[in-house]
Tab-separated table of C-alpha atoms in Angstrom:
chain	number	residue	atom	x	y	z
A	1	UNK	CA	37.683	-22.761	-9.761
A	2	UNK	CA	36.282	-20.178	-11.645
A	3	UNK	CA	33.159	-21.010	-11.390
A	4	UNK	CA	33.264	-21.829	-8.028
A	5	UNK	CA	34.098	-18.280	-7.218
A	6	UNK	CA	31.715	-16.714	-9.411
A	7	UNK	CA	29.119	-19.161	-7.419
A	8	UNK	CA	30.212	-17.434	-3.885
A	9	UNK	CA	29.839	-14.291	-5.750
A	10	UNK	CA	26.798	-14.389	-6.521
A	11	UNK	CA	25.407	-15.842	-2.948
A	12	UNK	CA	27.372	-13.303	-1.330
A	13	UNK	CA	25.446	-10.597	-3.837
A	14	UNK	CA	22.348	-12.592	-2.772
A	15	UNK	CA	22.859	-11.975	1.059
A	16	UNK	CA	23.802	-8.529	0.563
A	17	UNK	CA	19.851	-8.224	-1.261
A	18	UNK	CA	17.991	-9.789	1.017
A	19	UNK	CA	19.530	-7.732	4.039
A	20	UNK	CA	19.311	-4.368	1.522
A	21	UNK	CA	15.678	-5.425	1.365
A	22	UNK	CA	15.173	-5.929	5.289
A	23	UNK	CA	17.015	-2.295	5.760
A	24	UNK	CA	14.545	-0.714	2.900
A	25	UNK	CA	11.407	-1.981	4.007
A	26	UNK	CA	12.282	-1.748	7.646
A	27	UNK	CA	13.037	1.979	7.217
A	28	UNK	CA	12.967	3.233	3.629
A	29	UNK	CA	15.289	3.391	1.303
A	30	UNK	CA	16.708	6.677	1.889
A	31	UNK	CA	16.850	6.045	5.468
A	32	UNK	CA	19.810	3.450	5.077
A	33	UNK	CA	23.235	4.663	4.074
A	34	UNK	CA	25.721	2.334	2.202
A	35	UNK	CA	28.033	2.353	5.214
A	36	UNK	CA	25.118	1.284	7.368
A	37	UNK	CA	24.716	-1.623	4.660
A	38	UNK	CA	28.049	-2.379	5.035
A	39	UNK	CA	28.166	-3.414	8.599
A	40	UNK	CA	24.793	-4.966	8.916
A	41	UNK	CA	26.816	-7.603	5.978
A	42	UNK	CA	30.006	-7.038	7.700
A	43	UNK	CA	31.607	-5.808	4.549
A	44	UNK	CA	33.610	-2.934	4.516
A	45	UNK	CA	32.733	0.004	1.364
A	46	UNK	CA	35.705	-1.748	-0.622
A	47	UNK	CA	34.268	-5.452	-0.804
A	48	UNK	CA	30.525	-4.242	-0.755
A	49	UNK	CA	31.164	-2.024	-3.934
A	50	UNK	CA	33.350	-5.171	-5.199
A	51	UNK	CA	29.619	-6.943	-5.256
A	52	UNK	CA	27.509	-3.872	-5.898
A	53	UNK	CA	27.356	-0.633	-8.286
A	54	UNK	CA	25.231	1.258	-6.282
A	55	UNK	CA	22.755	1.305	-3.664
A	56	UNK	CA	20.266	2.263	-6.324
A	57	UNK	CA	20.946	-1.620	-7.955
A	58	UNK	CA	20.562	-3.036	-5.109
A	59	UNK	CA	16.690	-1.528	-4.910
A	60	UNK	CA	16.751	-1.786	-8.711
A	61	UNK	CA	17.414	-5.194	-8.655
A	62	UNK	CA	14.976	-5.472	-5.707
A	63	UNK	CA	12.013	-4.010	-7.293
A	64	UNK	CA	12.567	-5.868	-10.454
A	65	UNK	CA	12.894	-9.420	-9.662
A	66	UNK	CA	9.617	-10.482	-7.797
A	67	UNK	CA	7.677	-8.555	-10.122
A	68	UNK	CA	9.035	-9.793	-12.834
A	69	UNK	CA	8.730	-13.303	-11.546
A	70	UNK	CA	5.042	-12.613	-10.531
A	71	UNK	CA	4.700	-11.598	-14.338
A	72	UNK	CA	6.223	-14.201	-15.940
A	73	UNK	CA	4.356	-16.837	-14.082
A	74	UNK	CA	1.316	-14.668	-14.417
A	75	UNK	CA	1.556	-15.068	-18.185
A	76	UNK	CA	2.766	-19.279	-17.977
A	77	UNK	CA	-1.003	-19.321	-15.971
A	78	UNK	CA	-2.857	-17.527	-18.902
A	79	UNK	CA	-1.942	-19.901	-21.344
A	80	UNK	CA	-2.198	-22.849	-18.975
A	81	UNK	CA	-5.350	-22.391	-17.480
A	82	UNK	CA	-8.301	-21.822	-19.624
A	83	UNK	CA	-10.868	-21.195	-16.521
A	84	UNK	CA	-10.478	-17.818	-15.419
A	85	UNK	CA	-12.122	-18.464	-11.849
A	86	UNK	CA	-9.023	-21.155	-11.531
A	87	UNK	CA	-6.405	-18.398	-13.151
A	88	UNK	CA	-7.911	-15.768	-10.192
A	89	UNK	CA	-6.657	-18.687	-7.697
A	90	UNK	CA	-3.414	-19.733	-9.248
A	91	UNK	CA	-2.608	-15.909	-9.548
A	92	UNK	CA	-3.445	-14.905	-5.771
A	93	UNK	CA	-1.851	-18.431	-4.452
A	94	UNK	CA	1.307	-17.367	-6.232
A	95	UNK	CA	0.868	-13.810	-5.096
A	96	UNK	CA	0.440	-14.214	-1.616
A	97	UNK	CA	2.626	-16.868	-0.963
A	98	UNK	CA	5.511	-14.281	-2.825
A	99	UNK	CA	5.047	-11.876	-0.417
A	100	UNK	CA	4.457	-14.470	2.961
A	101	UNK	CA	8.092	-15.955	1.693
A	102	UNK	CA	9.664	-12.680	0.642
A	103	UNK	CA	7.710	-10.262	2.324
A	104	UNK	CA	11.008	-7.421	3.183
A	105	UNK	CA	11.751	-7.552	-1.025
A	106	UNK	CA	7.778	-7.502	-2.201
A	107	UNK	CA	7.432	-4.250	0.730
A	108	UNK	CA	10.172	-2.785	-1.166
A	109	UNK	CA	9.081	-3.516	-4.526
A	110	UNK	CA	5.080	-1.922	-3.772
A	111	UNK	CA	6.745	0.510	-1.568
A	112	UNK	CA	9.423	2.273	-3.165
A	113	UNK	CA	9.077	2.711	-6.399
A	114	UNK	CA	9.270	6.663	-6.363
A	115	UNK	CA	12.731	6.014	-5.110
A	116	UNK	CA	14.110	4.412	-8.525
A	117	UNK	CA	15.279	7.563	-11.073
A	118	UNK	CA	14.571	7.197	-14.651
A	119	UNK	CA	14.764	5.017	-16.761
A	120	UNK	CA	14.454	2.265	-13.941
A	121	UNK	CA	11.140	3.981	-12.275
A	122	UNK	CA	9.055	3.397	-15.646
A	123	UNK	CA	10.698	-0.203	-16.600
A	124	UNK	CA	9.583	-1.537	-13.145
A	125	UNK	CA	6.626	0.394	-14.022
A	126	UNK	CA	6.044	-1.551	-17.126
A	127	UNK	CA	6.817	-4.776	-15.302
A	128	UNK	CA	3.691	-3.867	-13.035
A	129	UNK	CA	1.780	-3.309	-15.758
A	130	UNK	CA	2.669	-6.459	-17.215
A	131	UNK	CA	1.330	-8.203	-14.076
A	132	UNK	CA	-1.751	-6.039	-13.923
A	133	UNK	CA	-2.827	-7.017	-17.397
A	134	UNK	CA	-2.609	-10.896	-16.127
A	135	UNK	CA	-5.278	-10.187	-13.763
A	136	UNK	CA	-7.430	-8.018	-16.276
A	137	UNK	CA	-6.886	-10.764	-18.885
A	138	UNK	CA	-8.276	-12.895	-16.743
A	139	UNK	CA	-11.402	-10.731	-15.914
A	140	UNK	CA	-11.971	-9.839	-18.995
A	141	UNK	CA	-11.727	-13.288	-20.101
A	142	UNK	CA	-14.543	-14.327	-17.049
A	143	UNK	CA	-16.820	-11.345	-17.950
A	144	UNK	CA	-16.481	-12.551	-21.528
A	145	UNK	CA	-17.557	-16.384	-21.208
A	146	UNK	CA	-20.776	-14.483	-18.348
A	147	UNK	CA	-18.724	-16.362	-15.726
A	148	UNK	CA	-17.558	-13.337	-14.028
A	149	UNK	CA	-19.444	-9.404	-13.741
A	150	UNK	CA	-18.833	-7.308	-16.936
A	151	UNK	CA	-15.102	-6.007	-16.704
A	152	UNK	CA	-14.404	-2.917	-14.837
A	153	UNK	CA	-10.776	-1.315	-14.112
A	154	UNK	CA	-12.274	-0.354	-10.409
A	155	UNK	CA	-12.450	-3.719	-9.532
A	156	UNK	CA	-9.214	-4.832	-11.362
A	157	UNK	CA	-7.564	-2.532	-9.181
A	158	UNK	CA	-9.882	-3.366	-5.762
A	159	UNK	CA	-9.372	-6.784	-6.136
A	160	UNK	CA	-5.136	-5.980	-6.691
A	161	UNK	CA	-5.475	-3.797	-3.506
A	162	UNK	CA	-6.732	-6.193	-1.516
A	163	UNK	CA	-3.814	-9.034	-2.452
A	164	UNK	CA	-0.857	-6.574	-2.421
A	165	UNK	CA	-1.726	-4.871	0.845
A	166	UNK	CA	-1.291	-8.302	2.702
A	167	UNK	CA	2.455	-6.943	2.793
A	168	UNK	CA	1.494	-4.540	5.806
A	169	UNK	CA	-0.103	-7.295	7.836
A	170	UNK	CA	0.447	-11.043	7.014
A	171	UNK	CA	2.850	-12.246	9.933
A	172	UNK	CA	5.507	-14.809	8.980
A	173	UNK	CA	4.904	-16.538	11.861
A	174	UNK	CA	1.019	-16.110	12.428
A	175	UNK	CA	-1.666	-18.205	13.345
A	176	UNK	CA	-2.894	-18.720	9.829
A	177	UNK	CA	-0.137	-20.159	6.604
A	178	UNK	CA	0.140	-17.909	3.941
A	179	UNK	CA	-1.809	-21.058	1.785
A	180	UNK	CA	-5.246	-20.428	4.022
A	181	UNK	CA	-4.636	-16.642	3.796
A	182	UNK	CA	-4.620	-17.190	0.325
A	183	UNK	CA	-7.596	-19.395	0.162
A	184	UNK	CA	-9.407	-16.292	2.068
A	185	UNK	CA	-8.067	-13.969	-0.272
A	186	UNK	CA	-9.087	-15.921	-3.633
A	187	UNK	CA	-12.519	-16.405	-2.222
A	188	UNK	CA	-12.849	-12.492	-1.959
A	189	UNK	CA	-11.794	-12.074	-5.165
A	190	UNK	CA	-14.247	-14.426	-6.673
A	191	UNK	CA	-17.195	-12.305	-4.631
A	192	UNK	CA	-15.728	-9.263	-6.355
A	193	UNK	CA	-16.041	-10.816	-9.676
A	194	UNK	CA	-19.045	-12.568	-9.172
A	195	UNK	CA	-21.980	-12.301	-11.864
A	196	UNK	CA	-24.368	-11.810	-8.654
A	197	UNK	CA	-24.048	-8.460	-6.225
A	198	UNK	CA	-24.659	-8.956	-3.164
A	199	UNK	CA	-27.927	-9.790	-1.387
A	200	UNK	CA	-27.637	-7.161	1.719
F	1	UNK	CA	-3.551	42.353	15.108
F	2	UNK	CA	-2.451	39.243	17.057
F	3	UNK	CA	-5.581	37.562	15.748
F	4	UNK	CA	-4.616	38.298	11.842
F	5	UNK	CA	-0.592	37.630	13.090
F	6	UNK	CA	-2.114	34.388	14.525
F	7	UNK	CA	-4.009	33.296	11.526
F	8	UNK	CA	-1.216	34.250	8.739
F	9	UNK	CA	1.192	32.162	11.050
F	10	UNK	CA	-1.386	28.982	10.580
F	11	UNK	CA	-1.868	29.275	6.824
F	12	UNK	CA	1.879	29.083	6.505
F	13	UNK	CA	2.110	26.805	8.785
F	14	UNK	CA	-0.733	25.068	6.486
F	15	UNK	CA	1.049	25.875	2.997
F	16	UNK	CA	4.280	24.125	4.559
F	17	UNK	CA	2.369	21.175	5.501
F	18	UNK	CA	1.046	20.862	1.953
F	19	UNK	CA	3.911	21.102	0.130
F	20	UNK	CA	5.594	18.912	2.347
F	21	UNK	CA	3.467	16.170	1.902
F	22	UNK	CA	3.785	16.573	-2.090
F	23	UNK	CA	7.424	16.452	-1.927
F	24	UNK	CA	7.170	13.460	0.432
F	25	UNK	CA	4.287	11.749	-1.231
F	26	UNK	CA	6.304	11.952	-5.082
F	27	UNK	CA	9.757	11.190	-3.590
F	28	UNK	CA	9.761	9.577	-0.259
F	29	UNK	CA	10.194	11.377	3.096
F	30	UNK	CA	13.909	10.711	3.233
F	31	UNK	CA	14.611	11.473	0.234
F	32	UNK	CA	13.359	15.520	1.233
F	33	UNK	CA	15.966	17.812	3.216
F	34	UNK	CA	14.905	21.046	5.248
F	35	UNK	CA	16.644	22.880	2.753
F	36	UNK	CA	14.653	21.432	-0.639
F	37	UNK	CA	11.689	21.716	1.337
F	38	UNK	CA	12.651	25.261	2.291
F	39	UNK	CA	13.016	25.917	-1.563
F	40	UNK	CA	10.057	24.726	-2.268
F	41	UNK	CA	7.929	27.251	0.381
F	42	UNK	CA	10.299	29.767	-0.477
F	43	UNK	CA	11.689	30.027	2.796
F	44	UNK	CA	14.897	30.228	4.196
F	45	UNK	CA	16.209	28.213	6.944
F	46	UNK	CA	15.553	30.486	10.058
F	47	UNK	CA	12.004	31.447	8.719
F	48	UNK	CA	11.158	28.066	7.979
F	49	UNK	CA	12.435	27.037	11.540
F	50	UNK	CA	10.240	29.539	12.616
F	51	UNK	CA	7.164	27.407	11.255
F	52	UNK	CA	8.263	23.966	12.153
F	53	UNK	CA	10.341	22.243	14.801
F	54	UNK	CA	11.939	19.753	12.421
F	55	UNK	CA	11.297	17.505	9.463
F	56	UNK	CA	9.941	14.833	11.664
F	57	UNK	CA	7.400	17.008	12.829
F	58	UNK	CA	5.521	17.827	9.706
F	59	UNK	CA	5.670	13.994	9.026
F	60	UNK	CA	4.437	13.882	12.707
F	61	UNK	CA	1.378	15.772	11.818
F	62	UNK	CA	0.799	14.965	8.521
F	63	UNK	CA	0.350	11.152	9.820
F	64	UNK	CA	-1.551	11.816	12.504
F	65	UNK	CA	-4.459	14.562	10.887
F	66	UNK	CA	-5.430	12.372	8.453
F	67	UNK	CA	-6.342	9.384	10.182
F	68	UNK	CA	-7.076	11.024	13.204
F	69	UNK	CA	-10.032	12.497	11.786
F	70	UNK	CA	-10.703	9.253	10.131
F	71	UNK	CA	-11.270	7.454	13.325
F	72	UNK	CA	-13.258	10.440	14.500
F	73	UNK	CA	-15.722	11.039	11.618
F	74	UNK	CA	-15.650	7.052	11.861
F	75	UNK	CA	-16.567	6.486	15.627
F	76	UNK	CA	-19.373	9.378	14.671
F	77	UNK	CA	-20.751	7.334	12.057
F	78	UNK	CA	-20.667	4.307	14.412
F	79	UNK	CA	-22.910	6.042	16.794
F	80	UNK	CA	-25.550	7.396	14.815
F	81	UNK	CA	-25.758	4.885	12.327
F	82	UNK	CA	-27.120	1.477	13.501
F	83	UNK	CA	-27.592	-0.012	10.238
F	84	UNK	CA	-23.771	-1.889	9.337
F	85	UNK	CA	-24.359	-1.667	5.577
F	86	UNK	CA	-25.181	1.779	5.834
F	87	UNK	CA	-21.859	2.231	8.038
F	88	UNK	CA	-19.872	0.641	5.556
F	89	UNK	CA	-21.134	2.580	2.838
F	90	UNK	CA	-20.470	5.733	4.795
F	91	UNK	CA	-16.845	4.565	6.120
F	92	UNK	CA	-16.278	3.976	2.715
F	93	UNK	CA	-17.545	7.259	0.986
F	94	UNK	CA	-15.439	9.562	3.389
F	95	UNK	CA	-12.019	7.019	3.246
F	96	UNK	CA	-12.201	7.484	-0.720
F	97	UNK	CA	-12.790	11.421	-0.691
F	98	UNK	CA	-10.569	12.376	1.927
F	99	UNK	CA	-8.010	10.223	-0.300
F	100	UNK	CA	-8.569	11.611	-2.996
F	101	UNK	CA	-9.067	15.155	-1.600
F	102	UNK	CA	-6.279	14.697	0.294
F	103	UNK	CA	-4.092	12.226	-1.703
F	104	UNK	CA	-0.172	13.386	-1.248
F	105	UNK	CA	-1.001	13.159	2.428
F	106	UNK	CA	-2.894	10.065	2.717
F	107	UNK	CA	-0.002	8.508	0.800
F	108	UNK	CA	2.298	9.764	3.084
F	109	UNK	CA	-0.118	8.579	6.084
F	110	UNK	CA	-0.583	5.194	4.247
F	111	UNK	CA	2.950	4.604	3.555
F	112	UNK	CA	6.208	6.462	5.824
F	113	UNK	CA	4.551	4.906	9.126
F	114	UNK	CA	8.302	2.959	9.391
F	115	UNK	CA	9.841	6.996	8.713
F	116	UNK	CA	8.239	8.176	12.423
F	117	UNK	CA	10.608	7.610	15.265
F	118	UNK	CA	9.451	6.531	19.154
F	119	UNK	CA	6.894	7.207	20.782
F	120	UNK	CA	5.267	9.177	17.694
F	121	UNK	CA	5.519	5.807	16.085
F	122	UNK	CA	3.182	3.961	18.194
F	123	UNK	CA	1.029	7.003	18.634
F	124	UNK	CA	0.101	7.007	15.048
F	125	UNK	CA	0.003	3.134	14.797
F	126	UNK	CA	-2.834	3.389	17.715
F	127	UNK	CA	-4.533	5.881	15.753
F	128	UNK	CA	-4.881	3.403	12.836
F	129	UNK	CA	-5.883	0.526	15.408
F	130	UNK	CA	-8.248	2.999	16.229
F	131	UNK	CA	-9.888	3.159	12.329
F	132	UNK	CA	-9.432	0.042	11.740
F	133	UNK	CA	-11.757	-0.738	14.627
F	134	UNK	CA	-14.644	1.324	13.759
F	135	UNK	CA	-14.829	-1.334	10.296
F	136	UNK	CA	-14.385	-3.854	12.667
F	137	UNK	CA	-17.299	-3.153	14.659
F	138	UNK	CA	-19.259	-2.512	11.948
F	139	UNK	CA	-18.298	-6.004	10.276
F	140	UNK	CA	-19.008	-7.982	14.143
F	141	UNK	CA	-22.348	-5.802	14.158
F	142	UNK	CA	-23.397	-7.362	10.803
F	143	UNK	CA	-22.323	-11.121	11.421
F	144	UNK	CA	-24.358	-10.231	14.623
F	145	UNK	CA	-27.449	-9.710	13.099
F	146	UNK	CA	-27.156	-12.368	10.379
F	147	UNK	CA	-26.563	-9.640	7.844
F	148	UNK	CA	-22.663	-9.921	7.129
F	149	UNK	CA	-20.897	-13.279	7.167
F	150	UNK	CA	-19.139	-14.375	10.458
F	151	UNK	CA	-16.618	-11.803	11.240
F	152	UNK	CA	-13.032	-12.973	9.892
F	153	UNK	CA	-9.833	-10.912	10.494
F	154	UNK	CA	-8.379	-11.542	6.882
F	155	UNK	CA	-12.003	-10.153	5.627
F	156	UNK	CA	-11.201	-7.500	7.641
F	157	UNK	CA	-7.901	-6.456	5.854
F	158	UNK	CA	-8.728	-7.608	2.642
F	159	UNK	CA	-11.523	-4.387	2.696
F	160	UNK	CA	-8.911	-2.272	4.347
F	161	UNK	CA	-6.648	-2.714	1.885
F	162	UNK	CA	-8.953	-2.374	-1.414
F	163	UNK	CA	-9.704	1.052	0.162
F	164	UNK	CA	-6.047	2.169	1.177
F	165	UNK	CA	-4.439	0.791	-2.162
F	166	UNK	CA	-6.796	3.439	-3.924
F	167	UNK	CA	-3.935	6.706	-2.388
F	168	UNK	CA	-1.383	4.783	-5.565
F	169	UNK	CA	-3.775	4.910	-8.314
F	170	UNK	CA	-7.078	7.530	-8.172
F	171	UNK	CA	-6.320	10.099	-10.600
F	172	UNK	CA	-7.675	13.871	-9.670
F	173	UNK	CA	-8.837	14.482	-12.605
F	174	UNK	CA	-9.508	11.175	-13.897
F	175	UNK	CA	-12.792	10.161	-15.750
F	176	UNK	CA	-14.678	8.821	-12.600
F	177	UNK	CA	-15.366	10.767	-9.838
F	178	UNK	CA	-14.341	9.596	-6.222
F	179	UNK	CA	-17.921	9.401	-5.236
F	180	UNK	CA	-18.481	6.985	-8.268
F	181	UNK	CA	-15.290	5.380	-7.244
F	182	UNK	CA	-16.405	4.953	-3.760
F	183	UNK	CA	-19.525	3.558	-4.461
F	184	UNK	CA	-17.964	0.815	-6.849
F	185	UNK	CA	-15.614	-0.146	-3.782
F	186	UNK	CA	-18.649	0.342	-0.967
F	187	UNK	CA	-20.226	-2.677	-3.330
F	188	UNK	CA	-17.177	-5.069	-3.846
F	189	UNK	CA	-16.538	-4.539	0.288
F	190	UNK	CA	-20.190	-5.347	0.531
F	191	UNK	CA	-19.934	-8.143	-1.325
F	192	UNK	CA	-16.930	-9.243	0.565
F	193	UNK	CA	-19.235	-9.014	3.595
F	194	UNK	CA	-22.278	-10.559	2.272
F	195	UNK	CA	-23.616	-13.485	4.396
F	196	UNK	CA	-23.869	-15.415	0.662
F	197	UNK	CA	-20.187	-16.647	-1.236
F	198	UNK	CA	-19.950	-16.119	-5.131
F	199	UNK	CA	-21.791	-18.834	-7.227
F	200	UNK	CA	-18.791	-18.766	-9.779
């Protein structure tokens, strides 16, 4: 029984996120009050503070999650893969289908960081950092074994641009899956950190 | 006399603007009340009110300068130049400075779109449409004439967004300069572009 409850708990905490994250990225952060919150999960202040501490968690919790995931998987990659060409296309796969299947949380998470106080702002901070240096590890590793141009933070950050922007205009339902966008994406990349410039 | 009345009203007008856009660009534009933001110009309520209509207009204005002149210096470019590396390169060099001249307002430009209300919403949304066709054309005009690969939307917003991304992490007094920086993304966009994929 107990564990039952905690188990509606926690997908009752779960809905309350993932319509938190549709308000936030809809809007902004500090455009949605908790009352507003409340209704849109049809809980009144009472039960929604029974499942929350504040509405700072909930964008806490938000922000921390996918990046965190993105990082950790980041990191399983880079010891997985030993090609860094093949890391560049595991990494932007898993990046861009992230944000194609949770595109409200990742808008929040890129978006909204200046809305977290201290010491959440520079913990999610680190978390992106720890994400970034997946990528550069895997440059660096390319540019190292004259697969890929000689490292440069520019295009660390140009090529990280270019993925995490897709959460302004990939469309859930759109013409192409998030898998081809993806494909598109990685093969960008790769130009990027090609050994050759280009011709024109 | 009304001349210098005129021109004093406009620079505070200006000095408003800016420090608007800082407080909006480090802490979100809801996050900012008229009377923070009247602290911050060291103005009280009725003299600020004297300057501005409401909040929502200085992030009117501040959204719409920006990349207004954007599309203009843009559809400039797009006449005189009829070479599309060339236009690239120049689209390129003025989106980096003005960012990084400009950067507080770009980020607000870039990222409180969702903060604007109706019809000011749509207006500034057009106005982006409107940049975002002048790379267009310059990416059709180069499949065109065999120089670029064939034009491909997601090509299109994968350049777009290795530009924009640059308002979160140029540095004003970092170690590159935003010319340097701009070249360095001019030659990763044109070898997005180029008619040749990476040999990696």
């Amino acid at each position: 029984m107990d564990t039952v409850e905690r188990s509606a708990g926690q997908s009752q905490r779960e809905r309350i996120l993932q319509v938190a994250a549709r308000l936030f990225a809809e809007r902004g952060y500090h455009a949605i009050g908790i009352s507003e919150l409340g209704d849109a999960v049809q809980l009144g202040r009472g039960a929604l503070y029974h499942h929350i501490k504040s509405k700072e968690d909930l964008l806490y919790d938000i922000s921390k999650e996918y990046i965190a995931d993105l990082a950790d998987f980041g990191e399983r990659v880079a010891r997985g893969e030993p090609d860094p060409a093949q890391r560049v296309r595991m990494l932007g796969k898993q990046l861009v289908l992230k944000i194609a299947s949770h595109q409200a949380e990742l808008t929040v998470c890129f978006r909204e960081i200046q809305s977290l106080t201290e010491p959440r702002r520079s913990e999610v901070l680190a978390l992106h950092g720890k994400y970034e240096k997946v990528w550069r590890d895997a440059m660096v590793d390319g540019a190292d074994l004259g697969l890929f141009r000689p490292y440069d933070p520019i295009v660390l950050k140009g090529v990280l641009g270019m993925y995490f922007y897709s959460y302004l205009w990939m469309k859930p339902d759109g013409r192409l899956t998030p898998a081809s966008i993806a494909e598109r994406l990685n093969e960008m990349a790769l130009r990027m950190l090609d050994i050759q410039g280009p011709v024109a």
